[in-house]
């Protein structure tokens, strides 16, 4: 079965880099919008019998990018693709993995159902908000991790008196993973989310006084979590030399201004989503090209992914 790489419009530079690494040309695809706002797309080359990988993070605008991926999958299925995999460097709706109150939808479960219903036979994702999301998918989910790459990016920033900080309870296991790789202790900020863009901190566990914090998280959205964590860390006597590492830098609303106002020395994130144009953060972008190309190559040739997976 020959390999085809199809790019949605959410992150074409990453898709092109992956295709180049694999030595294949992107399959040409028309993606347009009808006057009434409907998306319309058409593959411009045959994918019949081929092993097709659709590269599309469901990053903001999340509904456009998600529907585009569903339509691409449907087009490939109807065009006779032999095997169909979505490569989603960032998975939107992942934070809606439970009902926090009454009468809510579980968005992550619905998105997983829609992806499987579109004809996708496999999904590849990177540093999901929660590893338990795998259980929502009726098709195999390959959960890759960029943590080893990001830890290497942060290694030159840290010293023996640094501390890895989980900015909320959900990030504790992630922080432990970074701490293991960087041989550092862990502190945990106890966050309560008040709304989509507002959080409150109840306290902090662990020794941060006189230490330089390295905050780690799966994603930066509005920056509210990081802002609150930094205020807590400074009040607890940390050194004002703070590093921030996140797998997905969505940087929505006024996140860039919020983070620029903090004593953040360095920030590292992957290129899972496109960087907002002209943003001025001291951001070191860690490319996912090699990781995702390796995963595709191994899936294509039915070889093990185990050393690339999040639980490795
Ligand atoms: C929440 O549990 C996530 O891990 C992130 O901490 C959060 O989604 C970041 O969002 P924001 O930047 O808007 O606070």
Tab-separated table of N, CA and C in Angstrom, residues 115-221:
chain	number	residue	atom	x	y	z
A	115	UNK	N	-15.171	11.473	15.075
A	115	UNK	CA	-13.965	11.109	14.314
A	115	UNK	C	-14.077	9.669	13.807
A	116	UNK	N	-14.525	8.764	14.684
A	116	UNK	CA	-14.649	7.365	14.267
A	116	UNK	C	-15.740	7.219	13.204
A	117	UNK	N	-16.838	7.991	13.355
A	117	UNK	CA	-17.953	7.880	12.417
A	117	UNK	C	-17.589	8.401	11.027
A	118	UNK	N	-16.570	9.241	10.948
A	118	UNK	CA	-16.206	9.834	9.643
A	118	UNK	C	-15.466	8.847	8.759
A	119	UNK	N	-15.097	7.701	9.305
A	119	UNK	CA	-14.390	6.706	8.489
A	119	UNK	C	-12.935	6.554	8.877
A	120	UNK	N	-12.466	7.379	9.820
A	120	UNK	CA	-11.076	7.245	10.269
A	120	UNK	C	-10.901	5.897	10.963
A	121	UNK	N	-9.792	5.247	10.673
A	121	UNK	CA	-9.545	3.939	11.296
A	121	UNK	C	-8.550	4.021	12.440
A	122	UNK	N	-7.899	5.187	12.568
A	122	UNK	CA	-6.884	5.338	13.609
A	122	UNK	C	-6.652	6.828	13.805
A	123	UNK	N	-6.333	7.212	15.038
A	123	UNK	CA	-6.003	8.610	15.332
A	123	UNK	C	-4.644	8.637	16.025
A	124	UNK	N	-3.802	9.562	15.596
A	124	UNK	CA	-2.514	9.793	16.254
A	124	UNK	C	-2.601	11.160	16.915
A	125	UNK	N	-2.328	11.239	18.216
A	125	UNK	CA	-2.412	12.519	18.918
A	125	UNK	C	-1.137	12.723	19.738
A	126	UNK	N	-0.935	13.958	20.175
A	126	UNK	CA	0.275	14.299	20.942
A	126	UNK	C	-0.135	14.940	22.263
A	127	UNK	N	0.407	14.426	23.366
A	127	UNK	CA	0.214	14.998	24.698
A	127	UNK	C	-1.229	15.484	24.907
A	128	UNK	N	-2.112	14.505	24.967
A	128	UNK	CA	-3.527	14.789	25.235
A	128	UNK	C	-3.697	15.381	26.628
A	129	UNK	N	-4.753	16.121	26.814
A	129	UNK	CA	-5.015	16.702	28.139
A	129	UNK	C	-5.043	15.608	29.209
A	130	UNK	N	-5.618	14.462	28.855
A	130	UNK	CA	-5.635	13.349	29.814
A	130	UNK	C	-5.457	12.037	29.054
A	131	UNK	N	-4.560	11.163	29.529
A	131	UNK	CA	-4.355	9.880	28.837
A	131	UNK	C	-5.624	9.033	28.810
A	132	UNK	N	-6.535	9.261	29.782
A	132	UNK	CA	-7.756	8.459	29.849
A	132	UNK	C	-8.663	8.690	28.642
A	133	UNK	N	-8.406	9.750	27.865
A	133	UNK	CA	-9.225	10.021	26.671
A	133	UNK	C	-9.200	8.858	25.691
A	134	UNK	N	-8.138	8.083	25.729
A	134	UNK	CA	-8.032	6.938	24.811
A	134	UNK	C	-9.286	6.066	24.888
A	135	UNK	N	-9.831	5.953	26.093
A	135	UNK	CA	-11.007	5.108	26.284
A	135	UNK	C	-12.256	5.635	25.603
A	136	UNK	N	-12.233	6.890	25.161
A	136	UNK	CA	-13.395	7.471	24.465
A	136	UNK	C	-13.448	7.055	22.996
A	137	UNK	N	-12.319	6.562	22.495
A	137	UNK	CA	-12.229	6.314	21.050
A	137	UNK	C	-12.565	4.859	20.716
A	138	UNK	N	-13.446	4.682	19.720
A	138	UNK	CA	-13.773	3.331	19.260
A	138	UNK	C	-12.749	2.844	18.238
A	139	UNK	N	-11.842	3.728	17.812
A	139	UNK	CA	-10.769	3.311	16.898
A	139	UNK	C	-9.458	3.424	17.686
A	140	UNK	N	-8.401	2.735	17.267
A	140	UNK	CA	-7.139	2.840	18.015
A	140	UNK	C	-6.620	4.273	18.053
A	141	UNK	N	-6.154	4.672	19.222
A	141	UNK	CA	-5.568	6.004	19.397
A	141	UNK	C	-4.098	5.806	19.764
A	142	UNK	N	-3.215	6.396	18.998
A	142	UNK	CA	-1.785	6.350	19.322
A	142	UNK	C	-1.449	7.670	19.985
A	143	UNK	N	-1.152	7.615	21.283
A	143	UNK	CA	-0.920	8.840	22.062
A	143	UNK	C	0.592	9.076	22.190
A	144	UNK	N	1.108	9.943	21.330
A	144	UNK	CA	2.552	10.223	21.332
A	144	UNK	C	2.877	11.282	22.373
A	145	UNK	N	4.141	11.351	22.751
A	145	UNK	CA	4.554	12.367	23.720
A	145	UNK	C	5.702	13.206	23.190
A	146	UNK	N	5.550	14.527	23.336
A	146	UNK	CA	6.634	15.456	23.003
A	146	UNK	C	7.423	15.832	24.256
A	147	UNK	N	7.075	15.218	25.400
A	147	UNK	CA	7.738	15.602	26.661
A	147	UNK	C	9.260	15.409	26.594
A	148	UNK	N	9.768	14.284	26.066
A	148	UNK	CA	11.231	14.158	26.011
A	148	UNK	C	11.881	15.278	25.184
A	149	UNK	N	11.229	15.691	24.096
A	149	UNK	CA	11.782	16.776	23.259
A	149	UNK	C	11.754	18.107	24.012
A	150	UNK	N	10.636	18.358	24.703
A	150	UNK	CA	10.500	19.633	25.429
A	150	UNK	C	11.438	19.664	26.634
A	151	UNK	N	11.620	18.517	27.285
A	151	UNK	CA	12.543	18.481	28.425
A	151	UNK	C	13.968	18.778	27.961
A	152	UNK	N	14.319	18.281	26.785
A	152	UNK	CA	15.663	18.590	26.259
A	152	UNK	C	15.802	20.079	25.971
A	153	UNK	N	14.720	20.694	25.470
A	153	UNK	CA	14.765	22.143	25.195
A	153	UNK	C	14.958	22.916	26.497
A	154	UNK	N	14.354	22.429	27.580
A	154	UNK	CA	14.432	23.153	28.856
A	154	UNK	C	15.695	22.816	29.642
A	155	UNK	N	16.375	21.743	29.289
A	155	UNK	CA	17.529	21.300	30.088
A	155	UNK	C	18.569	22.412	30.293
A	156	UNK	N	18.922	23.199	29.253
A	156	UNK	CA	19.927	24.252	29.482
A	156	UNK	C	19.432	25.369	30.410
A	157	UNK	N	18.121	25.468	30.632
A	157	UNK	CA	17.598	26.553	31.473
A	157	UNK	C	17.680	26.216	32.951
A	158	UNK	N	17.725	24.918	33.288
A	158	UNK	CA	17.550	24.564	34.699
A	158	UNK	C	18.887	24.349	35.390
A	159	UNK	N	18.866	24.550	36.717
A	159	UNK	CA	20.040	24.302	37.545
A	159	UNK	C	19.590	23.392	38.689
A	160	UNK	N	20.517	23.068	39.590
A	160	UNK	CA	20.183	22.151	40.692
A	160	UNK	C	19.123	22.745	41.610
A	161	UNK	N	18.981	24.098	41.628
A	161	UNK	CA	17.955	24.673	42.505
A	161	UNK	C	16.691	25.094	41.729
A	162	UNK	N	16.458	24.460	40.611
A	162	UNK	CA	15.178	24.660	39.911
A	162	UNK	C	14.139	23.720	40.514
A	163	UNK	N	12.872	24.002	40.237
A	163	UNK	CA	11.800	23.109	40.672
A	163	UNK	C	10.768	23.037	39.549
A	164	UNK	N	10.304	21.838	39.224
A	164	UNK	CA	9.261	21.676	38.208
A	164	UNK	C	7.918	21.940	38.881
A	165	UNK	N	7.104	22.783	38.276
A	165	UNK	CA	5.830	23.164	38.887
A	165	UNK	C	4.666	22.713	38.020
A	166	UNK	N	3.756	21.947	38.629
A	166	UNK	CA	2.475	21.633	37.987
A	166	UNK	C	1.526	22.774	38.339
A	167	UNK	N	0.980	23.500	37.351
A	167	UNK	CA	0.140	24.649	37.686
A	167	UNK	C	-1.275	24.265	38.106
A	168	UNK	N	-1.593	22.979	38.058
A	168	UNK	CA	-2.854	22.485	38.617
A	168	UNK	C	-2.714	20.988	38.870
A	169	UNK	N	-3.721	20.417	39.532
A	169	UNK	CA	-3.618	19.001	39.909
A	169	UNK	C	-3.560	18.090	38.683
A	170	UNK	N	-4.232	18.522	37.603
A	170	UNK	CA	-4.248	17.706	36.383
A	170	UNK	C	-2.872	17.569	35.754
A	171	UNK	N	-1.945	18.451	36.097
A	171	UNK	CA	-0.613	18.433	35.471
A	171	UNK	C	0.430	17.723	36.338
A	172	UNK	N	-0.009	17.081	37.429
A	172	UNK	CA	0.968	16.485	38.357
A	172	UNK	C	1.777	15.365	37.695
A	173	UNK	N	1.082	14.463	36.997
A	173	UNK	CA	1.822	13.349	36.368
A	173	UNK	C	2.775	13.858	35.295
A	174	UNK	N	2.322	14.896	34.572
A	174	UNK	CA	3.190	15.504	33.559
A	174	UNK	C	4.433	16.092	34.239
A	175	UNK	N	4.214	16.805	35.350
A	175	UNK	CA	5.334	17.421	36.072
A	175	UNK	C	6.299	16.348	36.572
A	176	UNK	N	5.745	15.230	37.022
A	176	UNK	CA	6.615	14.147	37.505
A	176	UNK	C	7.469	13.595	36.362
A	177	UNK	N	6.863	13.578	35.176
A	177	UNK	CA	7.614	13.077	34.020
A	177	UNK	C	8.794	14.005	33.704
A	178	UNK	N	8.521	15.327	33.694
A	178	UNK	CA	9.604	16.293	33.452
A	178	UNK	C	10.644	16.212	34.565
A	179	UNK	N	10.156	16.123	35.800
A	179	UNK	CA	11.074	16.092	36.947
A	179	UNK	C	11.992	14.874	36.865
A	180	UNK	N	11.440	13.749	36.415
A	180	UNK	CA	12.254	12.544	36.264
A	180	UNK	C	13.339	12.737	35.213
A	181	UNK	N	12.958	13.351	34.099
A	181	UNK	CA	13.926	13.548	33.016
A	181	UNK	C	14.990	14.584	33.383
A	182	UNK	N	14.597	15.587	34.189
A	182	UNK	CA	15.522	16.691	34.505
A	182	UNK	C	16.130	16.564	35.904
A	183	UNK	N	15.746	15.495	36.633
A	183	UNK	CA	16.275	15.244	37.989
A	183	UNK	C	16.026	16.430	38.909
A	184	UNK	N	14.764	16.846	38.978
A	184	UNK	CA	14.381	17.993	39.807
A	184	UNK	C	13.194	17.623	40.693
A	185	UNK	N	12.995	18.370	41.791
A	185	UNK	CA	11.792	18.129	42.609
A	185	UNK	C	10.553	18.744	41.957
A	186	UNK	N	9.381	18.418	42.523
A	186	UNK	CA	8.096	18.895	41.972
A	186	UNK	C	7.358	19.727	43.017
A	187	UNK	N	6.719	20.791	42.574
A	187	UNK	CA	5.761	21.522	43.418
A	187	UNK	C	4.437	21.576	42.656
A	188	UNK	N	3.343	21.691	43.402
A	188	UNK	CA	2.016	21.667	42.761
A	188	UNK	C	1.196	22.860	43.220
A	189	UNK	N	0.652	23.599	42.260
A	189	UNK	CA	-0.245	24.713	42.559
A	189	UNK	C	-1.676	24.161	42.534
A	190	UNK	N	-2.456	24.535	43.532
A	190	UNK	CA	-3.835	24.029	43.601
A	190	UNK	C	-4.770	25.072	42.995
A	191	UNK	N	-5.186	24.833	41.773
A	191	UNK	CA	-5.977	25.794	40.999
A	191	UNK	C	-7.448	25.410	41.004
A	192	UNK	N	-8.287	26.434	41.011
A	192	UNK	CA	-9.725	26.204	40.803
A	192	UNK	C	-10.127	27.062	39.616
A	193	UNK	N	-10.797	26.457	38.629
A	193	UNK	CA	-11.217	27.254	37.459
A	193	UNK	C	-12.566	27.896	37.730
A	194	UNK	N	-12.638	29.223	37.566
A	194	UNK	CA	-13.887	29.950	37.802
A	194	UNK	C	-14.701	30.050	36.511
A	195	UNK	N	-13.992	30.199	35.364
A	195	UNK	CA	-14.658	30.306	34.056
A	195	UNK	C	-13.614	29.940	33.012
A	196	UNK	N	-13.988	30.063	31.743
A	196	UNK	CA	-13.057	29.720	30.665
A	196	UNK	C	-11.765	30.501	30.735
A	197	UNK	N	-11.821	31.758	31.233
A	197	UNK	CA	-10.622	32.602	31.222
A	197	UNK	C	-10.230	33.091	32.613
A	198	UNK	N	-10.822	32.538	33.667
A	198	UNK	CA	-10.484	33.008	35.014
A	198	UNK	C	-10.250	31.821	35.940
A	199	UNK	N	-9.157	31.878	36.698
A	199	UNK	CA	-8.854	30.810	37.647
A	199	UNK	C	-8.475	31.432	38.986
A	200	UNK	N	-8.544	30.629	40.049
A	200	UNK	CA	-8.172	31.074	41.382
A	200	UNK	C	-7.260	29.999	41.967
A	201	UNK	N	-6.313	30.425	42.820
A	201	UNK	CA	-5.397	29.452	43.407
A	201	UNK	C	-5.684	29.308	44.888
A	202	UNK	N	-5.732	28.045	45.353
A	202	UNK	CA	-6.013	27.774	46.772
A	202	UNK	C	-4.732	27.626	47.586
A	203	UNK	N	-3.635	27.257	46.940
A	203	UNK	CA	-2.396	27.062	47.704
A	203	UNK	C	-1.363	26.352	46.864
A	204	UNK	N	-0.272	26.001	47.517
A	204	UNK	CA	0.826	25.357	46.792
A	204	UNK	C	1.423	24.269	47.692
A	205	UNK	N	1.792	23.164	47.072
A	205	UNK	CA	2.444	22.075	47.814
A	205	UNK	C	3.855	21.916	47.264
A	206	UNK	N	4.828	21.802	48.154
A	206	UNK	CA	6.214	21.624	47.704
A	206	UNK	C	7.039	22.854	48.029
A	207	UNK	N	8.354	22.705	48.003
A	207	UNK	CA	9.279	23.783	48.369
A	207	UNK	C	9.671	24.611	47.142
A	208	UNK	N	9.303	25.880	47.154
A	208	UNK	CA	9.662	26.739	46.008
A	208	UNK	C	10.511	27.942	46.436
A	209	UNK	N	10.572	28.216	47.743
A	209	UNK	CA	11.321	29.398	48.207
A	209	UNK	C	12.784	29.315	47.749
A	210	UNK	N	13.250	30.393	47.084
A	210	UNK	CA	14.642	30.462	46.644
A	210	UNK	C	14.936	29.605	45.413
A	211	UNK	N	13.897	28.952	44.890
A	211	UNK	CA	14.105	28.093	43.717
A	211	UNK	C	13.595	28.770	42.437
A	212	UNK	N	14.136	28.357	41.305
A	212	UNK	CA	13.713	28.891	40.003
A	212	UNK	C	12.688	27.927	39.407
A	213	UNK	N	11.426	28.344	39.250
A	213	UNK	CA	10.390	27.408	38.791
A	213	UNK	C	10.424	27.158	37.274
A	214	UNK	N	10.168	25.913	36.929
A	214	UNK	CA	9.903	25.556	35.535
A	214	UNK	C	8.462	25.049	35.522
A	215	UNK	N	7.553	25.892	35.028
A	215	UNK	CA	6.134	25.515	34.986
A	215	UNK	C	5.906	24.644	33.758
A	216	UNK	N	5.216	23.525	33.949
A	216	UNK	CA	4.949	22.634	32.810
A	216	UNK	C	3.445	22.379	32.720
A	217	UNK	N	2.923	22.366	31.505
A	217	UNK	CA	1.489	22.129	31.321
A	217	UNK	C	1.274	21.493	29.956
A	218	UNK	N	0.103	20.906	29.761
A	218	UNK	CA	-0.173	20.337	28.436
A	218	UNK	C	-0.450	21.448	27.432
A	219	UNK	N	-1.059	22.551	27.886
A	219	UNK	CA	-1.410	23.615	26.934
A	219	UNK	C	-1.464	24.979	27.614
A	220	UNK	N	-1.221	26.009	26.810
A	220	UNK	CA	-1.463	27.383	27.250
A	220	UNK	C	-2.584	27.888	26.359
A	221	UNK	N	-3.704	28.239	26.967
A	221	UNK	CA	-4.808	28.764	26.164
A	221	UNK	C	-4.861	30.279	26.365
